[in-house]
XYZ file of C-alpha atoms in Angstrom:
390
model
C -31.368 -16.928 -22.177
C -29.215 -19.807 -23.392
C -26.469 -21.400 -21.057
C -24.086 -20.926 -23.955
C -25.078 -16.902 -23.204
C -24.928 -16.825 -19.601
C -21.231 -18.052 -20.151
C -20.293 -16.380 -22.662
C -16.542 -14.937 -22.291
C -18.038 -11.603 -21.375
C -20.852 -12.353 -18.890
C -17.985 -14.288 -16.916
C -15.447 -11.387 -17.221
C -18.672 -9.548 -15.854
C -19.255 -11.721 -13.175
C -15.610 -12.018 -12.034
C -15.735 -8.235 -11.667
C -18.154 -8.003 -9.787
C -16.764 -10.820 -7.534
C -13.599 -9.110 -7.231
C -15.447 -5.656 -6.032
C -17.015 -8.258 -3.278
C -13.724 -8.681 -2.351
C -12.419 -5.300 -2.571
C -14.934 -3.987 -0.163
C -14.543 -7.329 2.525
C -11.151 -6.622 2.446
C -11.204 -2.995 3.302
C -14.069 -4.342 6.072
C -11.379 -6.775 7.189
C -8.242 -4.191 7.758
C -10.387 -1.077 8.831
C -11.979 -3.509 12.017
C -8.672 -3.996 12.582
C -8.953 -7.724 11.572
C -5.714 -7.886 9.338
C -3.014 -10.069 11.945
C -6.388 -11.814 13.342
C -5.241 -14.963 11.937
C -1.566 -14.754 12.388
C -0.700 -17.871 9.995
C -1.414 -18.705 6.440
C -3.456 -19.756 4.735
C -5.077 -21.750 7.570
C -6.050 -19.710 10.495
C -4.301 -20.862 13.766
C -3.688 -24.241 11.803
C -7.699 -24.675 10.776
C -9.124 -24.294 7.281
C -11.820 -22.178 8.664
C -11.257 -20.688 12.278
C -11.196 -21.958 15.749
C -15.261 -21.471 17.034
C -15.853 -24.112 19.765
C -14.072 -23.454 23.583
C -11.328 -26.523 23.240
C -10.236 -25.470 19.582
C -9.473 -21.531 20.651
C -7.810 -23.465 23.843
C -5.445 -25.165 21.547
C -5.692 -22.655 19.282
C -4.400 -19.866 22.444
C -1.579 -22.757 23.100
C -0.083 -22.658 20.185
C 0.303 -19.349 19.049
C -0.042 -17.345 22.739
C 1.504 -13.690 20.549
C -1.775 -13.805 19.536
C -4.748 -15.091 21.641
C -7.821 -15.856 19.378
C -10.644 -13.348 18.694
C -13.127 -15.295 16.782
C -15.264 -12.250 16.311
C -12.499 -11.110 13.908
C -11.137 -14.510 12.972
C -13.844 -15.360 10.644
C -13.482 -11.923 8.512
C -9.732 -12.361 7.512
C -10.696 -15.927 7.081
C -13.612 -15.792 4.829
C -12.005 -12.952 2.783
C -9.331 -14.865 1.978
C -11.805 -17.374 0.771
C -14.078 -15.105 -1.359
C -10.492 -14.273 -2.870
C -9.514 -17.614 -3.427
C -12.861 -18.268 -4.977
C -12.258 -14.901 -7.263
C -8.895 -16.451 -8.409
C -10.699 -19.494 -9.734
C -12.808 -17.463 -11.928
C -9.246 -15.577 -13.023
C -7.919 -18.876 -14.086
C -11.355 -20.178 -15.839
C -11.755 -16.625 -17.764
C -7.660 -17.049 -18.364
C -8.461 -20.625 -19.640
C -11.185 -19.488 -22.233
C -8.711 -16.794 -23.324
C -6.143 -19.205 -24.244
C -8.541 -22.364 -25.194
C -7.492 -24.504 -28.833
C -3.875 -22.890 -28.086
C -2.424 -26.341 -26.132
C 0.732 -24.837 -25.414
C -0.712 -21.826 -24.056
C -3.049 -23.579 -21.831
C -0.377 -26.180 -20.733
C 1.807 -22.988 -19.385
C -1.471 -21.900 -17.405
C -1.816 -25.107 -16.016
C 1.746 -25.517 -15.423
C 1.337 -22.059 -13.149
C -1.354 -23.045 -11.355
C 0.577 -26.018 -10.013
C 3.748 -23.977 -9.671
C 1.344 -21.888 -7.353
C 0.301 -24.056 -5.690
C 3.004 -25.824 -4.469
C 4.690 -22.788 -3.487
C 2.164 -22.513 -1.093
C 2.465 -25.718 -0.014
C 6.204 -25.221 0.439
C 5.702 -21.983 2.430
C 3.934 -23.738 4.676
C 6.766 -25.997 5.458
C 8.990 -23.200 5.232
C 10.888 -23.400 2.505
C 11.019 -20.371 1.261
C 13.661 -19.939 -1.231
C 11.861 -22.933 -3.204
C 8.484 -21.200 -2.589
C 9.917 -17.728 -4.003
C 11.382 -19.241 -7.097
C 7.995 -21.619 -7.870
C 6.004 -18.204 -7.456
C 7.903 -16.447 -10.017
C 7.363 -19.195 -12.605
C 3.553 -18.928 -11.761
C 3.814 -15.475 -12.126
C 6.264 -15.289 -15.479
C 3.819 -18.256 -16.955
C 1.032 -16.323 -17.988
C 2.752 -13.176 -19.057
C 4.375 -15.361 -21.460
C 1.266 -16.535 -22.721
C -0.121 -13.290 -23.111
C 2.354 -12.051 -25.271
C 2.061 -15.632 -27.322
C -1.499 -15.175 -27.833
C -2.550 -13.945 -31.258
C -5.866 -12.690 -30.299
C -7.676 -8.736 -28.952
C -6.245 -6.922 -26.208
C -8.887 -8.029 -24.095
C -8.125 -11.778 -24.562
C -4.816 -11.289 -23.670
C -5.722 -9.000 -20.388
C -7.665 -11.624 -18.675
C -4.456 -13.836 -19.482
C -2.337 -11.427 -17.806
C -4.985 -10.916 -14.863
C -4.151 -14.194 -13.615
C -0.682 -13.738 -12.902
C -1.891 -10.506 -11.373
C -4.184 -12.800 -8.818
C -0.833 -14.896 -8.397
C 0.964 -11.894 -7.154
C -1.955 -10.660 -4.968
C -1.965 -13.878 -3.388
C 1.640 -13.488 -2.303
C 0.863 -9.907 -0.788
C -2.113 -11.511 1.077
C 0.897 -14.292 2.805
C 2.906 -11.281 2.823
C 0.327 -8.747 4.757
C 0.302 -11.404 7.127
C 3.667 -12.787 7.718
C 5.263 -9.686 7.795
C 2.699 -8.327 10.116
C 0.769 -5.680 8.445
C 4.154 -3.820 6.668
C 2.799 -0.619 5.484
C 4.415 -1.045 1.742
C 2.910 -4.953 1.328
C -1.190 -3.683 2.678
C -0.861 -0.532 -0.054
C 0.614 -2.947 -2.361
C -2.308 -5.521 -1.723
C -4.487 -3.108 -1.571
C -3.607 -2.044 -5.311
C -3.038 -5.114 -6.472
C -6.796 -5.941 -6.056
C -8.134 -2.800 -7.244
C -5.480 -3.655 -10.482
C -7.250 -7.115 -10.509
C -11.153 -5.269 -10.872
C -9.762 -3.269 -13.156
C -8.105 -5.508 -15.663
C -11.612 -7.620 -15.199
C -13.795 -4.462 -15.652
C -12.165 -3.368 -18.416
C -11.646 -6.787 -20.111
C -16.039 -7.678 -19.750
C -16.578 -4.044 -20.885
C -13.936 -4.291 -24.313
C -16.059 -7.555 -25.085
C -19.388 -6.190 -24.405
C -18.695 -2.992 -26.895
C -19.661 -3.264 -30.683
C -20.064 0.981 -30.547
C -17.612 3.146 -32.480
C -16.842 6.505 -30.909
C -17.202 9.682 -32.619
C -14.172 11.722 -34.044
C -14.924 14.016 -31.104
C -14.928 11.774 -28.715
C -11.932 9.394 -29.259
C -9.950 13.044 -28.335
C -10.963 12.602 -24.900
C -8.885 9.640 -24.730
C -5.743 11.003 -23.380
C -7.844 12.699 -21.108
C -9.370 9.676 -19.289
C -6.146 8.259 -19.269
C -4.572 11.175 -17.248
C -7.837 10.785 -14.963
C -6.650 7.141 -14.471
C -3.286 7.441 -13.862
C -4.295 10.634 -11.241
C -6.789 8.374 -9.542
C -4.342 5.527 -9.076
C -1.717 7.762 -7.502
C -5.180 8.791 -4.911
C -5.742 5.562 -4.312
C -2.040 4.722 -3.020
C -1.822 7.898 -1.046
C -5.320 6.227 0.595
C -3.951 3.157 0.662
C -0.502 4.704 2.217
C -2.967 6.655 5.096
C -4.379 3.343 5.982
C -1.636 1.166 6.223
C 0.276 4.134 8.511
C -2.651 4.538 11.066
C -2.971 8.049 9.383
C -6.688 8.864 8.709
C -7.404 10.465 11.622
C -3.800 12.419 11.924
C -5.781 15.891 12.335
C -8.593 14.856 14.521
C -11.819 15.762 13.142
C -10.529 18.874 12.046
C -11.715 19.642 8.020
C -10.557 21.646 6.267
C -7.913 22.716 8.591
C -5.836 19.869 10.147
C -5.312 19.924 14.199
C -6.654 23.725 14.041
C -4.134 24.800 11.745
C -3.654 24.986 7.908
C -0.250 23.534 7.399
C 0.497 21.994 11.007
C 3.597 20.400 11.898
C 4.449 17.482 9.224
C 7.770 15.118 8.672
C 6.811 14.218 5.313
C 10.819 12.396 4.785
C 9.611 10.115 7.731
C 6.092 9.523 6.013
C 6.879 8.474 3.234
C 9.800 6.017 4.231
C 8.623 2.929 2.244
C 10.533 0.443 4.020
C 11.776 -0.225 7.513
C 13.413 -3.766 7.729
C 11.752 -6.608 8.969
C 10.393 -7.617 12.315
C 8.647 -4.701 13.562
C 4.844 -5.072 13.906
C 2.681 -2.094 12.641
C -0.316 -2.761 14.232
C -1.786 0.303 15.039
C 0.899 2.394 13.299
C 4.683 3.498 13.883
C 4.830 6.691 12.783
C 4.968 10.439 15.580
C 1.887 12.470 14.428
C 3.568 15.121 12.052
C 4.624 11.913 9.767
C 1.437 10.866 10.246
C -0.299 14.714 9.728
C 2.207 14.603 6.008
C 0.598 11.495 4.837
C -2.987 12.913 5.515
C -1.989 16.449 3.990
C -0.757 14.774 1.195
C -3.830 12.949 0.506
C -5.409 15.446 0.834
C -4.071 17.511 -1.773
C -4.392 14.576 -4.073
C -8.254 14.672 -3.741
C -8.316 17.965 -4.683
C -6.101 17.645 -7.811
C -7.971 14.812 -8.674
C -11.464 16.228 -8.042
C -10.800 19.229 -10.787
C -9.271 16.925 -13.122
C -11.604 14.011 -13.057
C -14.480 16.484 -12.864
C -13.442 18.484 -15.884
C -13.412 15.177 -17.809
C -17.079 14.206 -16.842
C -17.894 17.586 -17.804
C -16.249 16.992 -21.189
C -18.072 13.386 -21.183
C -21.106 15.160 -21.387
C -20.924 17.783 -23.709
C -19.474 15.282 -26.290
C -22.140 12.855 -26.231
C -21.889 10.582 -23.160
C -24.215 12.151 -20.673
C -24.816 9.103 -18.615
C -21.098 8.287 -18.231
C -20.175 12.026 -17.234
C -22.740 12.216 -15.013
C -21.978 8.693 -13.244
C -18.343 9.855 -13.253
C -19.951 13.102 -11.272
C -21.611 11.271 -9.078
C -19.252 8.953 -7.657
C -16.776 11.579 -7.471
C -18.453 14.254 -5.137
C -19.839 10.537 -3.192
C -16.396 9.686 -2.824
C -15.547 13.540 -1.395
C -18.333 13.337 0.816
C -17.407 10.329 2.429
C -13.886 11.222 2.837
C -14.562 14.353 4.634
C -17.549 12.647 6.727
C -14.625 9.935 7.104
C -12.446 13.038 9.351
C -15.819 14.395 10.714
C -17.246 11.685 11.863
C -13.636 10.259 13.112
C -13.645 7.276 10.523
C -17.479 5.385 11.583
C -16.563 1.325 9.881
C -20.064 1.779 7.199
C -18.311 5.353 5.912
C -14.639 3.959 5.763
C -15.795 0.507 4.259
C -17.926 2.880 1.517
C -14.874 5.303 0.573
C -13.243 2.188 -0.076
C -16.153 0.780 -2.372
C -16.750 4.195 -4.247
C -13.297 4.489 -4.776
C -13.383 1.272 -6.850
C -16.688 1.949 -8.683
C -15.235 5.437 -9.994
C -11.838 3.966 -11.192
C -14.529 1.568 -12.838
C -16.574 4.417 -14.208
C -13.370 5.834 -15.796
C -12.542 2.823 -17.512
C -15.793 2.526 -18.632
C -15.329 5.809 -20.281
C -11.907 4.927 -21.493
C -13.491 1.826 -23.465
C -16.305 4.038 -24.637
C -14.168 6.558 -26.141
C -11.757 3.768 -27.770
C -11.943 1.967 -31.007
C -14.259 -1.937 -30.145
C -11.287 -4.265 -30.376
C -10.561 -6.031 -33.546
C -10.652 -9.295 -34.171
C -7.753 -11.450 -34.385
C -5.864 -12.832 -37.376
C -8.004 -16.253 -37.468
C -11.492 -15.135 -36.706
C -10.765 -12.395 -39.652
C -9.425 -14.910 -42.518
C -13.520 -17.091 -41.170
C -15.085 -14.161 -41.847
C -13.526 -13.415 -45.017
C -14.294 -17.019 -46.219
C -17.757 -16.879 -44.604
C-alpha cells in the first residue's frame, strides 16, 4: 500500500478514532481507580511534565502541595491520559487541517485557534483567568466558523468542527481538576470525549462509504437516530452515577435495589446539577436515597434503551444488514451483562473499565448503521464542476 493510501483523509479519520477510544477507555481506568484529583494541578503534575518518581522530587513534590501528598502509583495514570489526549488532539487538528487545506483563510482561522489555545493555557497557568476564558472561546468559535465557511461534504466539515470539540474537552479536563472532580464537569468530560469518537467514527466511516442504501433501508433512518439520541441520554445517566459515587447505591442487590423494588430515593437531590464551588466530591456528596435515584434511574434507562436499540438491530437484519444488526446485538446484551456483573460483582476495575469501552463501541456500531442506511455524501461544488470537465 502506497503512503499516499495509508494517509489518506479516511485512514487518518480511522486512526484518530481509534486513538480517541484509547483514550476513552484510559480515562474511565483513570477516574474508576480513583485517580482523577491524583495530580491536583494542570497540566503539569505537582509542577512536572511527567510525575514526581524519585524520593527527593515526591519530597518537594509533598512540600508544595501538602492537600494532597503524592501517590505515584496513581500519578502516572491521570498523567499519561492526559498525554494520550493531547496526542489525540494533534491528530484532530491534522485531520481538521486536511479538511480545510487550499482554503488559506480557513486554515489561517485554525491556526489562529490553536495559538489562541494555547496561550490560554499558558495564561491559566499564571492565573489569569478572565484572559484565559475569553482566548478559549475564540479557539473554540474559530473552527465552527470555518465549518460553516467550508464548501465541501458533511464529513469535511465534521472533522472541522471536531476540533473545537477537542478544544472544549480540554477545558473540562482543567476543569475536572481544578474544580475537584464537580459531578456536572466529569459527566460533561466524560461526553465530550465520547462526542469526540463519535464525530471521528462517523466522519472515517462517511468517507470510507461509496454504497447506496436500499429504499427499505434508508426508512430505518429515523430509527437509528432515536437509538442515538436514547443511548446518549444512557450514557449521561452512567456518566451522572459515576461522577456521584452512585454505582453501588443498592449493594449488590440486582434486580431489586437494597432488598427492595423501589427503596427509598431523593431523586430532587440527585439530580441537582450544580452546587457552587469549593466543595470536593471525592468519593461523593450525596445521602444514599439520592444516590439509590441516580442508580434507579439508570437503570430504567438501560431497559428503555435495551428494547429500543434491540428492536432496531432486529430491523437491521431483516432489511439487509445482518452483520450490523447482529454487532449492534452483541454489544448490547455485552454491555447489559457487564452492567449487572458491575452491581454483582460490586464494580471489579476490568468490568467497570469494559462497560465503559462497550458503551463506546455500541454508540459506534449505531453510527455505523446510521451511515449505512444514509445516502454516501456528495461531493462538493468544485470536485463536481472536475468531474464534469473530466
Amino acid at each position: 500500500m502506497s503512503a499516499r493510501a495509508l494517509l489518506s483523509p479516511a485512514r487518518i479519520a480511522a486512526f484518530a478514532t481509534a486513538f480517541a477510544f484509547v483514550v476513552i477507555v484510559f480515562g474511565a481506568f483513570v477516574r474508576l481507580s480513583n485517580a482523577g484529583l491524583s495530580c491536583p494541578d494542570w497540566p503539569t503534575c505537582y509542577g512536572k511534565a511527567t510525575w514526581p518518581g524519585h524520593e527527593h522530587e515526591i519530597e518537594h513534590a509533598n512540600a508544595n502541595f501538602p492537600e494532597r501528598p503524592v501517590e505515584t502509583h496513581k500519578a502516572w495514570r491521570e498523567q499519561v491520559h492526559r498525554m494520550i489526549a493531547g496526542t489525540l488532539g494533534l491528530l484532530v487538528f491534522a485531520l481538521a487541517l486536511i479538511a480545510a487545506w487550499r482554503r488559506r483563510v480557513l486554515v489561517a482561522m485554525l491556526l489562529i485557534a490553536a495559538l489562541a489555545a494555547a496561550i490560554g493555557v499558558f495564561l491559566y497557568i499564571k492565573q489569569e483567568y478572565a484572559a484565559s476564558a475569553l482566548l478559549s472561546a475564540v479557539a473554540i468559535a474559530l473552527p465552527l466558523l470555518a465549518a460553516l465557511r467550508l464548501d465541501r461534504a458533511a464529513p469535511w466539515r465534521i472533522a472541522v468542527v471536531t476540533f473545537a470539540v477537542v478544544i472544549f474537552q480540554a477545558m473540562l479536563g482543567m476543569w475536572t481538576v481544578t474544580l475537584l472532580l464537580k459531578p456536572v464537569v466529569v459527566m460533561g468530560h466524560l461526553l465530550g470525549g465520547l462526542l469526540t469518537f463519535s464525530l471521528l467514527g462517523y466522519v472515517a466511516l462517511r468517507l470510507g462509504t461509496t454504497q447506496a442504501p436500499t429504499a427499505q433501508q434508508r426508512r430505518l433512518q429515523p430509527m437509528v437516530i432515536v437509538a442515538l439520541v436514547l443511548l446518549a441520554v444512557q450514557i449521561a445517566l452512567g456518566g451522572w452515577t459515576s461522577a456521584n459515587y452512585a454505582a453501588l447505591a443498592c449493594g449488590a442487590d440486582f434486580p431489586k435495589c437494597a432488598g427492595n423494588w423501589w427503596p427509598m430515593t431523593d431523586f430532587r437531590e440527585g439530580f441537582v446539577l450544580w452546587r457552587g464551588i469549593g466543595v470536593n466530591y471525592e468519593g461523593g456528596v450525596l445521602d444514599a436515597a439520592a444516590r439509590a435515584a441516580i442508580q434507579i434511574a439508570h437503570r430504567i434507562g438501560a431497559l428503555v434503551v435495551f428494547g429500543h436499540v434491540l428492536a432496531t438491530a432486529v430491523l437491521a437484519w431483516r432489511r439487509g444488514l445482518p452483520r450490523l444488526g447482529a454487532l449492534v446485538a452483541a454489544l448490547l446484551c455485552t454491555q447489559v451483562a457487564l452492567g449487572i456483573a458491575n452491581v454483582k460483582l460490586l464494580l471489579p476495575l476490568p468490568v467497570a473499565t469494559a462497560h465503559n469501552g462497550i458503551a463506546a463501541l455500541l454508540l459506534l456500531s449505531l453510527i455505523a448503521l446510521l451511515v449505512r442506511v444514509q445516502a454516501p455524501p456528495a461531493p462538493s461544488p468544485a470536485a463536481a464542476s472536475l468531474r464534469q470537465a473530466a
